PDB file of C-alpha atoms and ligand atoms in Angstrom:
ATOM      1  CA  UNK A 188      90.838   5.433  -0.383  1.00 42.00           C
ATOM      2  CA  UNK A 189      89.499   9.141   0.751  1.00 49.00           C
ATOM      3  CA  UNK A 190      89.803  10.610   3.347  1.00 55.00           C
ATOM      4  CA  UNK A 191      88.219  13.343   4.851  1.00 53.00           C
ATOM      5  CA  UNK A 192      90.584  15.333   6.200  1.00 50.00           C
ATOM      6  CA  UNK A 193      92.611  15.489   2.116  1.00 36.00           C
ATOM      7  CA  UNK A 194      90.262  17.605   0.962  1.00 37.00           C
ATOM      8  CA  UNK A 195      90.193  20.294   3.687  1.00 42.00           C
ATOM      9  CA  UNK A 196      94.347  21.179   2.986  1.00 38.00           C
ATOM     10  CA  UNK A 197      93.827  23.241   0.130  1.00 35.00           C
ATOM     11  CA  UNK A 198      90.375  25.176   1.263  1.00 40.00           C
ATOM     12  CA  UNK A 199      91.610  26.782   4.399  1.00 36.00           C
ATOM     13  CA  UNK A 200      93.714  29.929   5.761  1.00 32.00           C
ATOM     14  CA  UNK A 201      95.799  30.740   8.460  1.00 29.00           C
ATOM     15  CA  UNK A 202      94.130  31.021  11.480  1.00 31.00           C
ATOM     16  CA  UNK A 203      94.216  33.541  14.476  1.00 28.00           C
ATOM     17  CA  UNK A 204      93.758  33.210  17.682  1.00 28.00           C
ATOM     18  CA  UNK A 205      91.811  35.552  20.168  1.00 28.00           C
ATOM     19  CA  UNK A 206      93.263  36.058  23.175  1.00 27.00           C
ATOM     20  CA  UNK A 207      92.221  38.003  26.883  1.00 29.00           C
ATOM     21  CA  UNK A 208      89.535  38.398  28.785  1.00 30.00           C
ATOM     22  CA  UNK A 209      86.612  40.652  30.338  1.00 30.00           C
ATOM     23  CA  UNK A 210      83.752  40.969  29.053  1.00 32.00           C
ATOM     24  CA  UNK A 211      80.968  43.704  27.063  1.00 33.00           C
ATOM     25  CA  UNK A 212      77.482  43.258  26.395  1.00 34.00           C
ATOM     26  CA  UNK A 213      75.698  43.597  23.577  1.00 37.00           C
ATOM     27  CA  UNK A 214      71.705  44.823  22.774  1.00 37.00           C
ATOM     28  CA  UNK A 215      69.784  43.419  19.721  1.00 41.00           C
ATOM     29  CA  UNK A 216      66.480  43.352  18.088  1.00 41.00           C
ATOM     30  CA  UNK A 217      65.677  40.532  16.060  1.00 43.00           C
ATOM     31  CA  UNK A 218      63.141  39.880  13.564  1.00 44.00           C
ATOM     32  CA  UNK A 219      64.042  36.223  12.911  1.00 44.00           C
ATOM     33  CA  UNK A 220      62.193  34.550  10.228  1.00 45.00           C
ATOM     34  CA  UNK A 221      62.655  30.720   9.041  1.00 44.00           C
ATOM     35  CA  UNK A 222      61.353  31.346   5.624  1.00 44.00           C
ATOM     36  CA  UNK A 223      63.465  32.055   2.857  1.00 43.00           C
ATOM     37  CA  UNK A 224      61.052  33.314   0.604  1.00 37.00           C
ATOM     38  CA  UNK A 225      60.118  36.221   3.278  1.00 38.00           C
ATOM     39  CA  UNK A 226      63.327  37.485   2.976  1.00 39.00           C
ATOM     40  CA  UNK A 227      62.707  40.690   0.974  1.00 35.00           C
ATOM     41  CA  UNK A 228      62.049  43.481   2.507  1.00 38.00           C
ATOM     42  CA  UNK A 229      65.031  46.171   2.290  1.00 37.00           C
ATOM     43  CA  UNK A 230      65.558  47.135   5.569  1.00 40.00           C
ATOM     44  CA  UNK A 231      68.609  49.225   5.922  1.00 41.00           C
ATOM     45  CA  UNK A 232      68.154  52.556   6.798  1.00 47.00           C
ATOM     46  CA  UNK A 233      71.324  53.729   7.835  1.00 57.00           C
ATOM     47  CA  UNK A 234      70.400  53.019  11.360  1.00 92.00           C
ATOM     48  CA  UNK A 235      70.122  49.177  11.497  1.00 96.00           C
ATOM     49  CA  UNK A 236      72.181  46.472  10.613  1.00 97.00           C
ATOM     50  CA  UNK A 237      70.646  43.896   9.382  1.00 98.00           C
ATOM     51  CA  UNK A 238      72.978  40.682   9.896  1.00 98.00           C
ATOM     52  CA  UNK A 239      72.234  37.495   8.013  1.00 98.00           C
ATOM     53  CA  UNK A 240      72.263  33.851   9.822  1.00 98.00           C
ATOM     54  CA  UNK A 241      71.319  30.462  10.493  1.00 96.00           C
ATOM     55  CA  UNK A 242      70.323  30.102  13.606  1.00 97.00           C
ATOM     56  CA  UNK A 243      70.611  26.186  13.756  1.00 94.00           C
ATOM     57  CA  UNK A 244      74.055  26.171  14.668  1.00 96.00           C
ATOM     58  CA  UNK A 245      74.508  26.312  18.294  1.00 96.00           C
ATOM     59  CA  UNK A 246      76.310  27.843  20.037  1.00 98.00           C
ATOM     60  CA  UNK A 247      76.644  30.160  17.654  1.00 98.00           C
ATOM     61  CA  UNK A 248      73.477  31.143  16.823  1.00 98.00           C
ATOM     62  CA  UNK A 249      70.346  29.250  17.853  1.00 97.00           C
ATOM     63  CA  UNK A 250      66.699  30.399  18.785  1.00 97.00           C
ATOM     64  CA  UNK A 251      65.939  30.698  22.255  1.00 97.00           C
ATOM     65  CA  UNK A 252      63.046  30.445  24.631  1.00 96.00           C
ATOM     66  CA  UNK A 253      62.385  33.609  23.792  1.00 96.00           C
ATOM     67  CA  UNK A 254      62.182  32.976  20.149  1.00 96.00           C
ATOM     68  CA  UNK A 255      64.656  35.361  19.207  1.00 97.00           C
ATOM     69  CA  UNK A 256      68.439  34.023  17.443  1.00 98.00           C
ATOM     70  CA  UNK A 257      70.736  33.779  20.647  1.00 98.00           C
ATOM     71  CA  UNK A 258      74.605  32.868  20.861  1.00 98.00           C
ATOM     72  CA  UNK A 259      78.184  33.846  19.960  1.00 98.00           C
ATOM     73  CA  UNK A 260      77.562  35.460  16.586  1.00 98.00           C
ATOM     74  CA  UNK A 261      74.611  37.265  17.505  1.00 98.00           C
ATOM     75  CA  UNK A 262      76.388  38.744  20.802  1.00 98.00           C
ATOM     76  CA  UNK A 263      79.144  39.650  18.762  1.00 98.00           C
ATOM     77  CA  UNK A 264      77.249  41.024  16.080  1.00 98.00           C
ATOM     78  CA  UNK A 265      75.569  43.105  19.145  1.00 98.00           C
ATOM     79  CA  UNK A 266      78.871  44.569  20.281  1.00 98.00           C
ATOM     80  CA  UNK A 267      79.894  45.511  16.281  1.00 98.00           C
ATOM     81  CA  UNK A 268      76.612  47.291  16.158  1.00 97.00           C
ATOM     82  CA  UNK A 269      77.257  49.044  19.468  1.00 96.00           C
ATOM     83  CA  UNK A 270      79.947  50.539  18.508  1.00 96.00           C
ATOM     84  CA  UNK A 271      78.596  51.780  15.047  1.00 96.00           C
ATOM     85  CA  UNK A 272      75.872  53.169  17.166  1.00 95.00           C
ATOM     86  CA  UNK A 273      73.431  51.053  15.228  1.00 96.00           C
ATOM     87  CA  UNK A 274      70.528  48.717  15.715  1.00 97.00           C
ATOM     88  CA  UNK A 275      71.066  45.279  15.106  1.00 98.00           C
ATOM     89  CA  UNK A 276      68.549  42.751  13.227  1.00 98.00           C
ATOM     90  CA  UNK A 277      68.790  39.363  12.469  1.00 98.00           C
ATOM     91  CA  UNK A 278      67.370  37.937   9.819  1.00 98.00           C
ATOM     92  CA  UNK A 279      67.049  33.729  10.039  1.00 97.00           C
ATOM     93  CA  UNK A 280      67.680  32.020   6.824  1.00 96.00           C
ATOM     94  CA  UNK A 281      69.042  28.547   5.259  1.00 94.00           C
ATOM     95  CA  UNK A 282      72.958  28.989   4.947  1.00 96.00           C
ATOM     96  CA  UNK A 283      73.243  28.476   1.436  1.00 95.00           C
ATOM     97  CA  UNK A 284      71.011  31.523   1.448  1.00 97.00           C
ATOM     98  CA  UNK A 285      73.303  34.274   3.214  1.00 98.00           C
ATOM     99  CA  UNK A 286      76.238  34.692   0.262  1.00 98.00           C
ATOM    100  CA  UNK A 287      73.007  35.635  -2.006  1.00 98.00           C
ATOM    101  CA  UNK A 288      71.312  37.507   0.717  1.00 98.00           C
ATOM    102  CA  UNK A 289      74.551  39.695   1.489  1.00 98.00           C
ATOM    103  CA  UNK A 290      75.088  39.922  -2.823  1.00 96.00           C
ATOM    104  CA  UNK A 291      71.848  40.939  -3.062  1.00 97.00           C
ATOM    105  CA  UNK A 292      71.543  43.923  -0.661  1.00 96.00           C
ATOM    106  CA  UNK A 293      68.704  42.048   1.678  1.00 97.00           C
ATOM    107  CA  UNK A 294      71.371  41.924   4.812  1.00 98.00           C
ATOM    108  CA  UNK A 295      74.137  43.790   5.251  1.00 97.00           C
ATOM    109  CA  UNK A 296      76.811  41.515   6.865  1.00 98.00           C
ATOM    110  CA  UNK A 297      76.544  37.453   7.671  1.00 98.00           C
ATOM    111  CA  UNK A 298      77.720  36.171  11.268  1.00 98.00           C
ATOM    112  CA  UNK A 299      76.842  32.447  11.105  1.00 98.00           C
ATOM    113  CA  UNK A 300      80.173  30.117  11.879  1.00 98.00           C
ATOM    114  CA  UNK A 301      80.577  30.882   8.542  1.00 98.00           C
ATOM    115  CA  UNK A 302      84.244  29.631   7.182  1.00 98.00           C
ATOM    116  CA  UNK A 303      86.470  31.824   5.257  1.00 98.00           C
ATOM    117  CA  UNK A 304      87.424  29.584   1.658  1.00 97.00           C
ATOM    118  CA  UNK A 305      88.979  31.051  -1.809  1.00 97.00           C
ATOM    119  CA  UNK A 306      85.704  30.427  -3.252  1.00 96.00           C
ATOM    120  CA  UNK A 307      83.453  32.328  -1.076  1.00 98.00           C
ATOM    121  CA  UNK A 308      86.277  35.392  -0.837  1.00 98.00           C
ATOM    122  CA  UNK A 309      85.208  35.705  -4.851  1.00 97.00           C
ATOM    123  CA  UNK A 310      81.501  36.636  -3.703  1.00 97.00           C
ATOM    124  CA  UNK A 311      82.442  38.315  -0.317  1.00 98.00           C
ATOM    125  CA  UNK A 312      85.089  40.481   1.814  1.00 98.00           C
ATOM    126  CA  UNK A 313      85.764  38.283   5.145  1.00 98.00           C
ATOM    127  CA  UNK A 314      86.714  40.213   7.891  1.00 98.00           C
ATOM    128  CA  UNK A 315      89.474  39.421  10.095  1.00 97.00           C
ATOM    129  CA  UNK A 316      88.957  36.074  11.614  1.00 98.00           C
ATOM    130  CA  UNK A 317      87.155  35.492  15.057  1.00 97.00           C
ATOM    131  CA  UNK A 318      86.879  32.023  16.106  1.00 97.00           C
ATOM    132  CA  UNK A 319      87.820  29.162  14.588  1.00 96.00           C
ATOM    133  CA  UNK A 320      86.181  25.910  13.650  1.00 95.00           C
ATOM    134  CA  UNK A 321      86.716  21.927  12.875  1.00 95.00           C
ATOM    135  CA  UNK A 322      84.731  19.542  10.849  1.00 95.00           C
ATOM    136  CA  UNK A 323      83.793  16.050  12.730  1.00 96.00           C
ATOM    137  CA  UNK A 324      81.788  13.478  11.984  1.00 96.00           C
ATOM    138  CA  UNK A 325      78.831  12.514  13.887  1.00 97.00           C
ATOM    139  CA  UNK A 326      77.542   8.994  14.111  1.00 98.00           C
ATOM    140  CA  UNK A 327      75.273   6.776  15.894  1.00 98.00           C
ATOM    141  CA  UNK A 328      76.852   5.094  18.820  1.00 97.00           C
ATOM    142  CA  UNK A 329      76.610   1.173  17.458  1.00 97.00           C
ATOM    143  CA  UNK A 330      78.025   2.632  14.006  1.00 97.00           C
ATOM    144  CA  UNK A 331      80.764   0.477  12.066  1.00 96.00           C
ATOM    145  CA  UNK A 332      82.435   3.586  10.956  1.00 96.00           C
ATOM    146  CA  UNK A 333      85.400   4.312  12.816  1.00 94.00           C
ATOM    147  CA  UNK A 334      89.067   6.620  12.614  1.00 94.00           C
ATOM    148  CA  UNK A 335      91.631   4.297  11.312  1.00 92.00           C
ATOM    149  CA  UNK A 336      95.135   5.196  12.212  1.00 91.00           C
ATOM    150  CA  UNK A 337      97.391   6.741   9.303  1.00 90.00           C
ATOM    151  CA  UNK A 338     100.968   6.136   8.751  1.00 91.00           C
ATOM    152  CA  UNK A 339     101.587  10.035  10.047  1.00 90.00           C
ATOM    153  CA  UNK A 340     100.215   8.641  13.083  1.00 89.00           C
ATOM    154  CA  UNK A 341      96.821  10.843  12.267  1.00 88.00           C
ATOM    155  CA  UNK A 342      93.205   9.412  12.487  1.00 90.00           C
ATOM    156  CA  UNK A 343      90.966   9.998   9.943  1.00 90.00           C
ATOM    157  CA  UNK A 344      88.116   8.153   8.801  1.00 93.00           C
ATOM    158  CA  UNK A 345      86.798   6.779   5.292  1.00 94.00           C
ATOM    159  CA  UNK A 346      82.808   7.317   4.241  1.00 96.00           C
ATOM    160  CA  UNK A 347      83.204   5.619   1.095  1.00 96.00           C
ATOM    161  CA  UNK A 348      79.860   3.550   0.337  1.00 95.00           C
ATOM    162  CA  UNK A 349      77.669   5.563   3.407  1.00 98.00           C
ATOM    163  CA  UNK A 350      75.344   7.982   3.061  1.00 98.00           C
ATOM    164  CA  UNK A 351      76.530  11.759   4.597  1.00 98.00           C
ATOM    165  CA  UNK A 352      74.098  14.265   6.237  1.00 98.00           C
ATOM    166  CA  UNK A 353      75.201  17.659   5.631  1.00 97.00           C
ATOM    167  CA  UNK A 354      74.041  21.349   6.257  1.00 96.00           C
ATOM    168  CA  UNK A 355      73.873  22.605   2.027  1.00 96.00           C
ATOM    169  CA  UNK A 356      76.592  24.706   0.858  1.00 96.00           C
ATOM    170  CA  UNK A 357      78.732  24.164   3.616  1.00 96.00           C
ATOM    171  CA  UNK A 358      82.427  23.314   3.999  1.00 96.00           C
ATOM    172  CA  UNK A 359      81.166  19.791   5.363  1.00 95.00           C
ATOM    173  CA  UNK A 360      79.033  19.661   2.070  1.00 96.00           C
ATOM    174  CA  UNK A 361      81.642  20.922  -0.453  1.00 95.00           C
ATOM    175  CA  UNK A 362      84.000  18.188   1.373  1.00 94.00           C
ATOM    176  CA  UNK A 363      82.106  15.385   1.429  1.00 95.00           C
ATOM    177  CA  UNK A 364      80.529  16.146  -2.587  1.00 96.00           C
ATOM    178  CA  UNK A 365      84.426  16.328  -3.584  1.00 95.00           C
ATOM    179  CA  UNK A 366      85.394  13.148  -1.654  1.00 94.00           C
ATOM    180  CA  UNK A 367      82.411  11.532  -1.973  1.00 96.00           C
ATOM    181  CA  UNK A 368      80.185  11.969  -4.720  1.00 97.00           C
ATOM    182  CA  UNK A 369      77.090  13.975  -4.979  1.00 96.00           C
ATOM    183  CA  UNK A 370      75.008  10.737  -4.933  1.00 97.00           C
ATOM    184  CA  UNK A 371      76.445   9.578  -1.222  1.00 98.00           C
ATOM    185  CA  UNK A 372      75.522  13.367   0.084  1.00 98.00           C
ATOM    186  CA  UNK A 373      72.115  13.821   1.807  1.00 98.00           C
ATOM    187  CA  UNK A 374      71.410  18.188   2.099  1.00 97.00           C
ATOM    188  CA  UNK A 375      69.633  19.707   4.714  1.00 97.00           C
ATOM    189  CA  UNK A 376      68.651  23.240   5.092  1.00 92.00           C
ATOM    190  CA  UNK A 377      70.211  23.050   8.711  1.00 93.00           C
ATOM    191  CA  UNK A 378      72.464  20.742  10.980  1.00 93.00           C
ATOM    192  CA  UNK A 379      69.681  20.181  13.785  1.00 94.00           C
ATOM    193  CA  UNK A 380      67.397  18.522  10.608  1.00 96.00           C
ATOM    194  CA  UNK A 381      70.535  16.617   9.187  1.00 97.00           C
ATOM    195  CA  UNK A 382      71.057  15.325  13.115  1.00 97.00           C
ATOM    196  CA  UNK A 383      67.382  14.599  12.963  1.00 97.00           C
ATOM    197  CA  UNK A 384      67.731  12.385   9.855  1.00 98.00           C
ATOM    198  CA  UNK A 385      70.974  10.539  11.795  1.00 98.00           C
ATOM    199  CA  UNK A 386      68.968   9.751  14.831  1.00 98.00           C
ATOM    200  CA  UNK A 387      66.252   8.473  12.482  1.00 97.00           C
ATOM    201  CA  UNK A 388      68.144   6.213  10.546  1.00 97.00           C
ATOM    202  CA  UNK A 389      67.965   7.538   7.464  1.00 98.00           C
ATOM    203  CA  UNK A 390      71.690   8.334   6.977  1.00 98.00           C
ATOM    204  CA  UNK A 391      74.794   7.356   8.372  1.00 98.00           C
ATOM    205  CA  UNK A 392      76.570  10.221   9.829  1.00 98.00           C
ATOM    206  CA  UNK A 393      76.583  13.642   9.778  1.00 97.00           C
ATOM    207  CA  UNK A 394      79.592  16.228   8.784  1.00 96.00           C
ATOM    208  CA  UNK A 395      79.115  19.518  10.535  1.00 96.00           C
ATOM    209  CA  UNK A 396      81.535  21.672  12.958  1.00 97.00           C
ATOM    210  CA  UNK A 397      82.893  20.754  16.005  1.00 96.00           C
ATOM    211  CA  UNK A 398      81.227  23.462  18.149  1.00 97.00           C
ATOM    212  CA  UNK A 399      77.561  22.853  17.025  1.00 97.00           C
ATOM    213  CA  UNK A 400      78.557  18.909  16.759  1.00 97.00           C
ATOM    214  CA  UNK A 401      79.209  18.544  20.588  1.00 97.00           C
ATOM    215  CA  UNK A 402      75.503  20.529  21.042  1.00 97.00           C
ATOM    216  CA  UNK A 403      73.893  17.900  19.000  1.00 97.00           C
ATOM    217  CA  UNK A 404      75.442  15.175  20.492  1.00 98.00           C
ATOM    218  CA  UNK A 405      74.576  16.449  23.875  1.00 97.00           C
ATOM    219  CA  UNK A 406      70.726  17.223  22.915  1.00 96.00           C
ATOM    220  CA  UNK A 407      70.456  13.335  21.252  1.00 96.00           C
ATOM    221  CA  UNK A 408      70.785  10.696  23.127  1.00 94.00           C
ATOM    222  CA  UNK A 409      72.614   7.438  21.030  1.00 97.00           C
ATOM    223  CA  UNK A 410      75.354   9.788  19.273  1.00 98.00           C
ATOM    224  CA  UNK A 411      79.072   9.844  19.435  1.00 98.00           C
ATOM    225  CA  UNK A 412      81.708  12.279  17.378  1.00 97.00           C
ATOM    226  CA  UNK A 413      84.564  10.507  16.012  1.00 96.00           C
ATOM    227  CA  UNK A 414      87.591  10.784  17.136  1.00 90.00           C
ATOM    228  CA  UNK A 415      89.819  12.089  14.012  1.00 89.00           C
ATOM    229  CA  UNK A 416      91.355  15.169  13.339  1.00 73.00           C
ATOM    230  CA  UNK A 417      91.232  17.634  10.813  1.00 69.00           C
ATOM    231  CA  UNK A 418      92.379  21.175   9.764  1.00 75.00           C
ATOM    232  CA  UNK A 419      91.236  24.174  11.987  1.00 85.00           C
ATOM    233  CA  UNK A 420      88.610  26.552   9.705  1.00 96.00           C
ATOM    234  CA  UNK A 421      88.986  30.202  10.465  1.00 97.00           C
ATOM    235  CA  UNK A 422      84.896  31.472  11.041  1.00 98.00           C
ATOM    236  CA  UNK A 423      85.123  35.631  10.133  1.00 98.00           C
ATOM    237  CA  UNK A 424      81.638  37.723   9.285  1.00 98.00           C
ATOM    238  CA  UNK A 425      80.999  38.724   5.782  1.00 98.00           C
ATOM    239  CA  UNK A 426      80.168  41.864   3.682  1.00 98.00           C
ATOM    240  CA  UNK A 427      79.019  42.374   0.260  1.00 98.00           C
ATOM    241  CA  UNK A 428      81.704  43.410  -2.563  1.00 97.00           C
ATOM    242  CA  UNK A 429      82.526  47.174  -2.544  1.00 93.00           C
ATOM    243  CA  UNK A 430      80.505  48.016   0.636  1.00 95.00           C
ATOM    244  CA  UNK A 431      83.734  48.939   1.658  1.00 96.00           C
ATOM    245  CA  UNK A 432      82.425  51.927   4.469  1.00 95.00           C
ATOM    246  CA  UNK A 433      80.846  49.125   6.247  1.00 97.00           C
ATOM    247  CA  UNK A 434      83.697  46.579   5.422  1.00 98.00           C
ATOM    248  CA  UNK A 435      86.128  48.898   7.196  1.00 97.00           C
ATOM    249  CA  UNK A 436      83.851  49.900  10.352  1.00 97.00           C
ATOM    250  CA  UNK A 437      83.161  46.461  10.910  1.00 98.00           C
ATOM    251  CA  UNK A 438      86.781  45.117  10.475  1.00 97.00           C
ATOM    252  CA  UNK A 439      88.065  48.027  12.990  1.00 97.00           C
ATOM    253  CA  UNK A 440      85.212  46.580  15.553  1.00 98.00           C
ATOM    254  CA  UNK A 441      86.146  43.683  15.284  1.00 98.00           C
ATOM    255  CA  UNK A 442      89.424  44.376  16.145  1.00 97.00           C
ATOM    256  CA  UNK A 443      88.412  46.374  18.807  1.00 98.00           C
ATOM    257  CA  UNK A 444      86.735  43.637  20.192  1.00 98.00           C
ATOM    258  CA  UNK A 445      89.120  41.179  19.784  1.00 98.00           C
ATOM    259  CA  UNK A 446      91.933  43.458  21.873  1.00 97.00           C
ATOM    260  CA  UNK A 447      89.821  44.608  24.510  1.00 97.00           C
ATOM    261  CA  UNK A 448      88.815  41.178  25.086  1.00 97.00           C
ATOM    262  CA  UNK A 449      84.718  40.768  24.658  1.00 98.00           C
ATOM    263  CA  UNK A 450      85.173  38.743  22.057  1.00 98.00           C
ATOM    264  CA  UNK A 451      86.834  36.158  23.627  1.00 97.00           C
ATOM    265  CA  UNK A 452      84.482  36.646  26.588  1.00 97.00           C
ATOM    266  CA  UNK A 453      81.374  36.267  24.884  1.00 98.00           C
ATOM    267  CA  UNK A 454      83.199  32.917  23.659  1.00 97.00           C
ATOM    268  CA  UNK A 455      83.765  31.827  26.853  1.00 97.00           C
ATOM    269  CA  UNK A 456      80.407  32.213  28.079  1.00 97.00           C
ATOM    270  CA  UNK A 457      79.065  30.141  25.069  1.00 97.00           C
ATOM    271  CA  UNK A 458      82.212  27.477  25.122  1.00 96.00           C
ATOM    272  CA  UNK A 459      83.489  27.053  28.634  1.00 94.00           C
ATOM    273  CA  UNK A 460      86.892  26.628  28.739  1.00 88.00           C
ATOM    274  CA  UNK A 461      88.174  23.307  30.153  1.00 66.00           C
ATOM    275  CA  UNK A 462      89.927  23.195  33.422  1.00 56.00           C
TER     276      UNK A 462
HETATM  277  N1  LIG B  23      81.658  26.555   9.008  1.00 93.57           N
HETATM  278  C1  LIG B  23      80.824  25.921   8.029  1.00 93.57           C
HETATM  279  C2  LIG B  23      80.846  26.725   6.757  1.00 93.57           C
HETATM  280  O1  LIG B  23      81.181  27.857   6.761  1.00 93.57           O
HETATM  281  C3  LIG B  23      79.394  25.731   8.523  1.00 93.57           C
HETATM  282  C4  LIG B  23      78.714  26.982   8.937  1.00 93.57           C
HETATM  283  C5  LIG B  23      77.251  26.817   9.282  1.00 93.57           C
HETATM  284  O2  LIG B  23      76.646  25.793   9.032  1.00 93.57           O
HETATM  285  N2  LIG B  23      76.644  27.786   9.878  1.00 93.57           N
HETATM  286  O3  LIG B  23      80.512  26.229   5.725  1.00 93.57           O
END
């Protein structure tokens, strides 16, 4: 039988923890787009950083009332830029779209939940991890899918024979294809348009973080996350190969961040802490 949770043992590193409190605020420009093919123009000048994302994924990046890309990544891609003395611009694009966008010189560094794995770390440099991430299933509340207990005592659940939203060229999606089979995998160029397709009925459940998950659920009436668990993914921002100026300002921010604690605040203000 698989399980989900196998396949996620060998794809995932260490993970760190932030820690402390108080807060910094960040400034940003955006100049969001949704279409892929618009995403061209060259547009650093020294001055700006352009940061690659998906802004479907909230809390960590989603469009707000104000139609520009909002949340944890874009806050904390504000406070990196800050302190480069730079501009930041976000650029909106489908996921599996950033690893080309950063290889290809159109961004210059990708915040979007994105997971650290061997296989991306061929294509990119990772900085230092920031937050970390799970994935869950989603499913409708009268589903017959449910965690079964596992002789460690675990829960995890089988998806054998259902048909799996995912966001393409995920973690969820490169979990679920392994496990799974191409053929019982349903990609979507975002996780509110796989949740869409869930509360529709056209698939059976959804794979997607735990963060963005709990958003979805609470925006759709009818869904529930399963109870199971699974490894923690560490979420770090990415830079093209040998843009290693950048790589090491960025890194140092982030650190920066992370010690002086705005990091962690910005995370609070996204994901309240319970208690
Ligand atoms: N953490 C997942 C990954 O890196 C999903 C990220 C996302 O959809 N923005 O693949």
């Amino acid at each position: 039988m698989k399980k989900l949770s196998i396949a996620m043992l060998s794809m995932v590193l260490a993970g760190s923890m932030l820690l402390s409190a108080c807060g910094g605020n960040t400034q940003q420009t955006t100049d969001e787009t949704t279409d892929d093919a618009a995403q061209t123009e060259q547009t650093t000048d020294g001055g700006t950083l352009v940061m690659g994302t998906n802004a479907a994924f909230p809390p960590y990046e989603f469009v707000d009332e104000n139609n520009k890309v909002a949340g944890i990544d874009a806050e904390i891609a504000g406070a990196i830029a800050e302190k480069l003395g730079m501009t930041l611009e976000i650029k909106d694009m489908a996921f599996d779209s950033l690893i080309p966008a950063l290889s290809g010189g159109t961004v210059d560094i990708v915040l979007a939940g994105m997971t650290v794995t061997p296989d991306r770390e061929q294509n990119v440099d990772f900085t230092d991890s920031y937050a970390t991430g799970i994935q869950v299933v989603i499913v409708p509340e009268d589903s017959d899918i449910a965690p079964v207990e596992q002789e460690d005592g675990t829960m995890a659940v089988d998806l054998t024979g259902k048909t799996i939203g995912v966001q393409s060229g995920t973690t969820g999606d490169i979990y679920c294809t392994g496990d799974y089979g191409q053929e019982n995998v349903k990609q979507y160029d975002n996780g509110a348009l796989a949740v869409a397709a869930l509360v529709n009925g056209q698939i059976d459940c959804v794979v997607i973080d735990n963060e963005p998950a709990k958003n979805f659920v609470a925006a759709n009436s009818g869904l529930k996350i399963l109870d199971t668990e699974y490894i923690t993914e560490d979420y770090a921002a990415a830079i093209a190969k040998g843009n290693t100026e950048l790589y090491d300002q960025v890194n140092t921010a982030i650190q920066e961040l992370k010690d002086d604690g705005t990091i962690a605040s910005i995370i609070e203000k996204y994901i309240p802490s319970e208690g």
